[in-house]
XYZ file of N, CA and C in Angstrom:
498
model
N 5.142 -3.204 -10.747
C 4.723 -3.234 -12.333
C 4.204 -1.532 -12.975
N 4.758 -1.401 -14.007
C 4.077 0.003 -14.780
C 3.736 -0.341 -16.011
N 2.169 -0.015 -16.081
C 1.564 0.165 -17.056
C 0.989 1.670 -17.575
N 2.301 2.294 -18.085
C 2.054 3.527 -18.808
C 1.357 4.027 -19.950
N 0.287 3.968 -19.975
C -0.457 4.325 -21.466
C -0.624 3.058 -22.072
N -0.920 1.992 -21.367
C -1.118 0.682 -22.065
C -2.568 0.344 -21.714
N -2.852 0.566 -20.646
C -4.270 -0.232 -20.057
C -5.493 0.179 -21.062
N -5.498 1.185 -21.733
C -6.429 1.649 -22.436
C -6.326 0.749 -24.067
N -5.333 0.407 -24.366
C -5.486 -0.423 -25.508
C -5.556 -1.739 -25.245
N -5.802 -2.200 -24.415
C -5.822 -3.686 -24.119
C -7.170 -4.243 -24.067
N -7.570 -5.475 -24.719
C -8.864 -5.941 -25.040
C -9.324 -6.585 -23.425
N -8.844 -7.141 -22.745
C -8.959 -7.201 -21.341
C -8.156 -6.536 -20.030
N -8.697 -5.505 -19.847
C -7.640 -4.817 -18.744
C -8.176 -5.580 -17.424
N -8.931 -5.881 -17.060
C -9.312 -6.782 -15.773
C -8.628 -8.128 -15.697
N -8.498 -8.676 -17.017
C -7.688 -9.659 -16.951
C -6.016 -9.550 -16.743
N -5.857 -8.434 -17.375
C -4.316 -8.045 -17.114
C -3.882 -7.859 -15.923
N -5.000 -6.887 -15.277
C -4.906 -6.690 -13.691
C -4.973 -7.932 -12.959
N -5.779 -8.857 -12.884
C -5.722 -9.806 -12.079
C -4.185 -10.575 -12.557
N -3.648 -10.975 -13.842
C -2.728 -11.695 -13.818
C -1.462 -11.054 -13.006
N -1.383 -9.338 -12.953
C -0.199 -8.511 -12.678
C -0.455 -9.009 -11.036
N -1.673 -8.858 -10.271
C -1.791 -9.082 -9.054
C -1.223 -10.634 -8.633
N -1.547 -11.733 -9.741
C -0.941 -13.064 -9.229
C 0.307 -13.166 -9.173
N 1.168 -12.327 -10.135
C 2.544 -12.379 -10.202
C 3.142 -11.270 -9.263
N 2.628 -10.411 -8.737
C 3.270 -9.291 -8.015
C 3.410 -9.966 -6.382
N 4.188 -9.758 -5.670
C 4.349 -9.943 -4.444
C 3.274 -9.225 -3.211
N 2.526 -9.618 -2.333
C 1.794 -8.795 -1.267
C 2.926 -7.756 -0.856
N 2.519 -6.813 -1.292
C 3.200 -5.042 -0.992
C 3.570 -4.583 -2.004
N 3.796 -5.068 -3.214
C 3.959 -4.948 -4.462
C 3.173 -3.783 -5.142
N 3.986 -2.879 -5.924
C 3.368 -1.641 -6.417
C 3.086 -2.088 -7.994
N 1.864 -1.331 -8.406
C 1.679 -1.215 -9.562
C 1.377 0.104 -10.087
N 1.398 0.956 -10.955
C 1.396 2.298 -11.504
C 0.425 2.216 -12.709
N -0.548 2.850 -12.742
C -1.228 2.662 -13.919
C -1.370 4.255 -14.332
N -1.024 4.441 -15.570
C -1.145 5.667 -16.239
C -2.490 5.733 -17.328
N -3.194 6.754 -17.373
C -4.299 6.503 -18.325
C -4.690 7.948 -18.882
N -5.238 7.749 -20.084
C -6.060 9.258 -20.593
C -7.461 9.189 -19.142
N -7.602 10.657 -18.753
C -8.851 10.884 -17.803
C -10.057 11.194 -18.272
N -11.001 10.153 -18.922
C -12.119 10.449 -19.313
C -13.070 11.673 -18.708
N -12.988 11.584 -17.474
C -13.753 12.669 -16.773
C -12.992 14.204 -16.483
N -11.907 14.212 -16.970
C -11.042 15.554 -17.011
C -11.753 16.794 -17.646
N -11.355 17.896 -16.819
C -11.586 19.250 -17.767
C -11.663 19.247 -19.124
N -10.472 18.468 -19.420
C -10.217 18.633 -21.104
C -10.583 17.870 -21.940
N -11.069 16.858 -21.463
C -12.295 15.612 -22.012
C -13.625 16.543 -22.185
N -13.819 16.904 -21.098
C -15.282 17.702 -21.047
C -15.349 18.789 -22.121
N -14.297 19.532 -22.212
C -14.221 20.772 -22.861
C -14.234 20.451 -24.456
N -13.472 19.526 -24.501
C -13.541 19.163 -25.827
C -14.036 18.041 -26.507
N -14.662 17.601 -26.162
C -15.749 16.496 -26.838
C -15.184 15.287 -27.292
N -15.938 15.613 -28.680
C -15.378 14.223 -29.592
C -13.969 14.936 -30.243
N -13.432 15.998 -29.970
C -12.236 16.773 -30.660
C -11.358 16.319 -29.619
N -11.349 15.555 -28.382
C -10.346 15.374 -27.160
C -9.227 14.729 -28.025
N -8.137 14.865 -28.114
C -6.897 14.587 -28.272
C -6.728 13.168 -27.702
N -6.938 12.884 -26.542
C -6.728 11.540 -25.950
C -7.913 10.375 -26.471
N -8.644 10.945 -26.955
C -9.878 9.710 -27.342
C -8.891 8.700 -28.041
N -8.352 9.097 -29.141
C -7.576 8.689 -30.235
C -8.046 6.807 -30.712
N -9.146 7.179 -31.277
C -9.732 5.765 -31.987
C -8.789 5.726 -33.183
N -9.043 4.528 -33.513
C -9.297 3.433 -32.804
C -8.568 2.577 -31.725
N -7.562 3.213 -31.604
C -6.094 2.572 -30.672
C -6.683 2.346 -29.315
N -7.617 3.486 -28.733
C -7.822 3.338 -27.538
C -9.067 2.807 -27.462
N -9.349 1.420 -26.698
C -10.283 0.581 -26.836
C -11.180 0.833 -25.304
N -11.002 1.528 -24.334
C -11.449 1.839 -23.190
C -10.837 3.133 -22.711
N -12.101 3.978 -22.126
C -11.474 5.151 -21.305
C -12.020 4.940 -20.042
N -11.225 5.865 -18.929
C -11.244 5.607 -17.440
C -11.900 6.846 -16.951
N -12.541 7.095 -15.879
C -12.318 8.174 -15.219
C -11.883 7.783 -13.824
N -11.367 8.599 -13.131
C -10.692 8.239 -11.973
C -11.393 7.465 -11.284
N -12.636 7.488 -10.805
C -13.538 7.057 -9.975
C -13.616 5.306 -10.480
N -13.802 5.227 -11.822
C -13.732 3.858 -12.367
C -12.464 3.032 -12.293
N -11.207 3.749 -12.786
C -10.116 2.798 -12.382
C -9.855 2.837 -10.895
N -10.177 3.460 -10.117
C -10.153 2.955 -8.845
C -10.799 1.597 -8.566
N -12.017 1.886 -8.713
C -12.893 0.781 -8.367
C -12.303 -0.592 -9.347
N -11.915 -0.717 -10.561
C -11.471 -1.542 -11.165
C -10.345 -2.134 -10.619
N -9.148 -1.301 -9.948
C -8.280 -1.700 -9.261
C -8.577 -2.248 -7.684
N -9.435 -1.905 -7.440
C -9.917 -2.176 -5.859
C -10.554 -3.685 -6.463
N -11.178 -4.042 -7.472
C -11.618 -5.326 -7.513
C -10.621 -6.235 -8.082
N -9.843 -5.494 -8.378
C -8.694 -6.858 -8.621
C -7.748 -7.137 -7.799
N -7.947 -6.551 -6.504
C -7.240 -6.820 -5.352
C -6.067 -5.920 -4.972
N -6.141 -4.405 -5.398
C -5.106 -3.666 -5.171
C -5.622 -2.468 -4.219
N -4.872 -2.020 -3.433
C -5.350 -0.769 -2.421
C -4.572 0.556 -3.021
N -5.328 1.426 -3.389
C -5.062 2.794 -3.915
C -4.022 3.553 -2.741
N -2.855 3.642 -3.593
C -2.182 4.631 -2.631
C -1.967 6.101 -3.017
N -2.104 6.437 -4.341
C -2.239 7.921 -4.422
C -2.385 8.027 -5.860
N -2.829 9.061 -6.162
C -3.652 9.495 -7.757
C -2.912 10.840 -8.012
N -2.427 10.796 -9.233
C -1.718 12.168 -9.812
C -2.566 12.620 -11.154
N -2.554 14.039 -11.242
C -3.319 14.792 -12.238
C -2.422 15.477 -13.215
N -1.216 15.222 -13.218
C -0.154 16.254 -13.884
C 0.618 15.341 -14.847
N 0.804 15.935 -16.078
C 1.970 15.330 -16.797
C 2.443 16.296 -17.601
N 3.482 16.691 -17.629
C 4.070 17.698 -18.458
C 4.045 17.305 -19.768
N 4.400 16.218 -20.195
C 4.451 15.554 -21.488
C 3.263 15.619 -22.186
N 2.325 15.244 -21.483
C 0.858 14.736 -22.053
C -0.327 15.955 -22.098
N -0.402 16.415 -20.908
C -1.137 17.452 -20.554
C -1.593 18.785 -21.303
N -0.325 19.560 -21.432
C -0.557 20.695 -22.083
C -0.231 20.615 -23.577
N -0.016 19.681 -24.257
C -0.019 19.355 -25.341
C -1.533 18.961 -25.986
N -1.926 18.238 -25.122
C -3.379 17.867 -25.483
C -4.504 18.961 -25.368
N -4.132 19.870 -24.445
C -5.053 21.179 -24.889
C -4.845 21.606 -25.806
N -3.565 21.978 -26.628
C -3.343 22.569 -27.969
C -4.116 21.818 -29.077
N -3.485 20.570 -28.871
C -4.107 19.742 -30.271
C -5.559 19.449 -29.920
N -5.983 19.230 -28.949
C -7.699 19.480 -28.780
C -8.278 20.774 -29.262
N -7.603 21.769 -29.080
C -8.503 22.780 -29.248
C -8.177 23.056 -31.159
N -7.149 22.647 -31.525
C -6.878 22.671 -33.137
C -7.909 21.817 -33.873
N -8.142 20.335 -32.950
C -9.193 19.443 -33.384
C -10.476 20.084 -33.627
N -10.752 20.795 -32.944
C -12.322 21.649 -33.094
C -12.505 22.637 -34.053
N -11.152 22.868 -34.938
C -11.088 23.613 -36.177
C -11.580 22.547 -37.064
N -12.588 22.830 -38.116
C -12.879 22.225 -39.395
C -11.960 22.424 -40.283
N -11.214 23.008 -40.429
C -10.363 23.825 -41.578
C -8.778 23.015 -41.122
N -8.704 22.536 -39.895
C -7.546 21.833 -39.818
C -7.480 20.294 -39.826
N -6.484 19.724 -40.267
C -6.253 18.181 -40.231
C -6.435 17.653 -38.535
N -7.243 16.700 -38.402
C -7.569 15.955 -36.770
C -6.116 15.423 -36.744
N -5.604 15.960 -35.553
C -4.375 15.518 -34.901
C -3.251 15.777 -35.814
N -3.101 17.064 -36.710
C -2.415 17.311 -37.477
C -0.820 17.949 -36.864
N -1.111 18.590 -35.754
C 0.167 19.149 -35.165
C 1.078 17.959 -34.548
N -0.028 16.756 -34.029
C 0.849 15.603 -33.325
C 1.587 15.271 -34.666
N 0.932 14.750 -35.910
C 1.834 14.109 -37.061
C 3.020 14.761 -37.533
N 2.518 16.154 -37.512
C 3.624 17.303 -38.027
C 4.874 17.278 -37.224
N 4.674 17.186 -35.595
C 6.086 17.260 -34.827
C 6.556 15.952 -34.741
N 5.752 14.831 -35.035
C 6.600 13.795 -35.157
C 7.117 13.483 -36.511
N 7.427 14.533 -37.406
C 8.116 14.858 -38.361
C 7.796 13.625 -39.704
N 6.495 13.437 -39.465
C 5.841 12.458 -40.533
C 6.143 12.733 -41.802
N 6.690 11.865 -42.574
C 6.633 12.284 -44.078
C 5.207 12.549 -44.614
N 4.138 11.856 -44.106
C 2.856 12.152 -44.552
C 2.738 13.599 -44.199
N 3.004 14.380 -43.529
C 2.541 15.569 -43.027
C 2.956 16.750 -43.920
N 4.419 16.353 -44.087
C 5.246 17.137 -44.934
C 4.388 16.956 -46.540
N 3.939 15.947 -46.952
C 3.336 15.658 -48.128
C 1.754 16.288 -48.341
N 1.096 15.897 -47.196
C -0.355 16.048 -47.104
C -0.946 17.412 -46.662
N -0.033 18.164 -45.964
C -0.342 19.571 -45.303
C 0.650 20.603 -46.205
N -0.315 21.458 -46.702
C 0.235 22.748 -47.281
C 1.180 24.017 -46.504
N 2.044 24.134 -47.001
C 2.983 25.347 -46.238
C 2.168 26.112 -45.309
N 1.074 26.483 -45.880
C 0.287 27.573 -44.769
C -0.545 26.783 -43.912
N -0.871 25.595 -43.694
C -1.200 24.548 -42.831
C -0.243 24.415 -41.629
N 0.835 23.824 -42.294
C 1.992 23.509 -41.531
C 2.489 24.949 -40.668
N 2.508 26.145 -41.424
C 2.762 27.035 -40.540
C 1.621 27.351 -39.387
N 0.234 27.492 -39.664
C -0.634 27.298 -38.540
C -0.610 26.556 -37.230
N 0.231 25.187 -37.891
C 0.087 24.192 -37.107
C 1.390 24.906 -35.937
N 2.331 24.908 -36.497
C 3.472 25.013 -35.694
C 3.382 26.537 -35.120
N 2.665 27.622 -35.276
C 2.303 28.804 -34.694
C 1.388 28.411 -33.508
N 0.545 27.695 -33.611
C -0.384 27.407 -32.875
C 0.411 26.394 -31.518
N 0.942 25.499 -31.834
C 2.047 25.161 -30.691
C 2.774 26.036 -30.000
N 3.339 27.073 -30.581
C 4.334 27.903 -29.758
C 3.491 28.816 -28.885
N 2.318 29.499 -29.660
C 1.346 30.437 -28.444
C 0.654 29.590 -27.906
N 0.352 28.086 -28.156
C -0.722 27.445 -27.469
C -0.181 27.000 -26.134
N 1.120 26.377 -26.109
C 1.476 25.529 -25.154
C 1.927 26.164 -23.799
N 1.941 27.675 -23.740
C 1.899 28.172 -22.566
C 0.542 28.087 -22.042
N -0.300 28.506 -22.827
C -1.798 28.716 -22.385
C -2.155 26.991 -21.657
N -1.770 26.094 -22.836
C -2.054 24.528 -22.253
C -1.301 24.179 -21.011
N -0.075 24.699 -20.725
C 0.507 24.460 -19.588
C -0.070 25.059 -18.482
N -0.841 26.203 -18.414
C -1.392 26.913 -17.463
C -2.668 26.191 -17.172
N -3.375 26.187 -18.105
C -4.785 25.136 -17.861
C -4.523 23.686 -17.472
N -3.419 23.198 -17.548
C -2.931 21.973 -17.092
C -2.849 21.977 -15.740
N -2.103 22.929 -15.412
C -1.658 22.886 -13.777
C -3.062 23.383 -13.039
N -3.814 24.255 -13.406
C -5.035 24.667 -12.855
C -6.355 23.537 -12.864
N -5.868 22.391 -13.869
C -6.761 21.051 -13.818
C -6.316 20.139 -12.756
N -4.838 20.334 -12.680
C -4.343 19.384 -11.611
C -4.577 19.811 -10.747
N -4.704 20.861 -10.102
C -4.686 21.382 -8.925
C -6.439 21.218 -8.448
N -7.532 21.239 -9.654
C -8.901 20.500 -8.890
C -8.834 19.092 -9.146
N -7.855 17.957 -9.596
C -7.670 16.829 -9.506
C -8.423 16.264 -10.976
N -8.366 17.029 -11.956
C -9.125 16.998 -13.158
C -8.351 17.072 -14.264
N -6.922 16.592 -14.455
C -5.996 16.610 -15.259
C -6.358 15.942 -16.408
N -5.738 15.920 -17.721
C -6.214 15.261 -18.845
C -5.788 13.870 -19.018
N -4.462 13.359 -18.230
C -4.149 12.211 -18.024
C -4.001 11.854 -16.408
N -4.137 10.979 -15.933
C -3.628 10.490 -14.750
C -3.022 9.250 -14.311
N -2.265 9.144 -13.378
C -1.694 7.705 -12.798
C -2.097 7.597 -11.507
N -2.289 6.376 -11.356
C -2.562 5.927 -9.833
C -1.585 4.889 -9.353
N -0.880 5.180 -8.213
C 0.025 4.052 -7.671
C -0.917 3.249 -6.711
N -0.960 1.886 -6.907
C -1.411 0.757 -6.189
C -0.609 -0.077 -5.493
N -1.179 -0.829 -4.558
C -0.484 -1.657 -3.796
C -1.396 -3.138 -3.997
N -0.477 -4.100 -4.061
C -1.160 -5.436 -3.890
C -1.701 -5.653 -2.355
N -2.842 -5.950 -2.258
C -3.465 -6.436 -1.037
C -2.958 -7.850 -0.637
N -3.015 -7.940 0.633
C -2.551 -8.965 1.450
C -3.396 -10.215 1.569
N -4.817 -9.891 0.625
C -5.587 -11.212 0.937
C -5.187 -12.327 0.231
């Protein structure tokens, strides 16, 4: 079973994990990916952290909390990973931009998704600044993401767990 950036959106994550365990054969695997609330990026950015994503994210997890929850639902942790090329470098860039009071919150994310609102809501100078921040910031974000992963503190994490035999 794959829960890729889903668990943080659910009203009852424990109930969901209990149901997954019920339908999964003994030895079956579960992969859960979520933002890492205990990450270096989250601590650095604070309330500007891109992955907070209120109000869509109902819960946030640290690695220890996620492991405890999975174990409590009858899963044995097999591995934990702290790098995502898709999520983590961009998170550094957007979180840095979110710290600026002169730029729209998550404005780069909106702009890159070619949202009509971004083209109408942001003036040309803001769109230019956001695009420059992307091109200049992504190499830095990548380096920071690699460093954070090496110390097991990436902005997102995914855990591979196995249904125990109980």
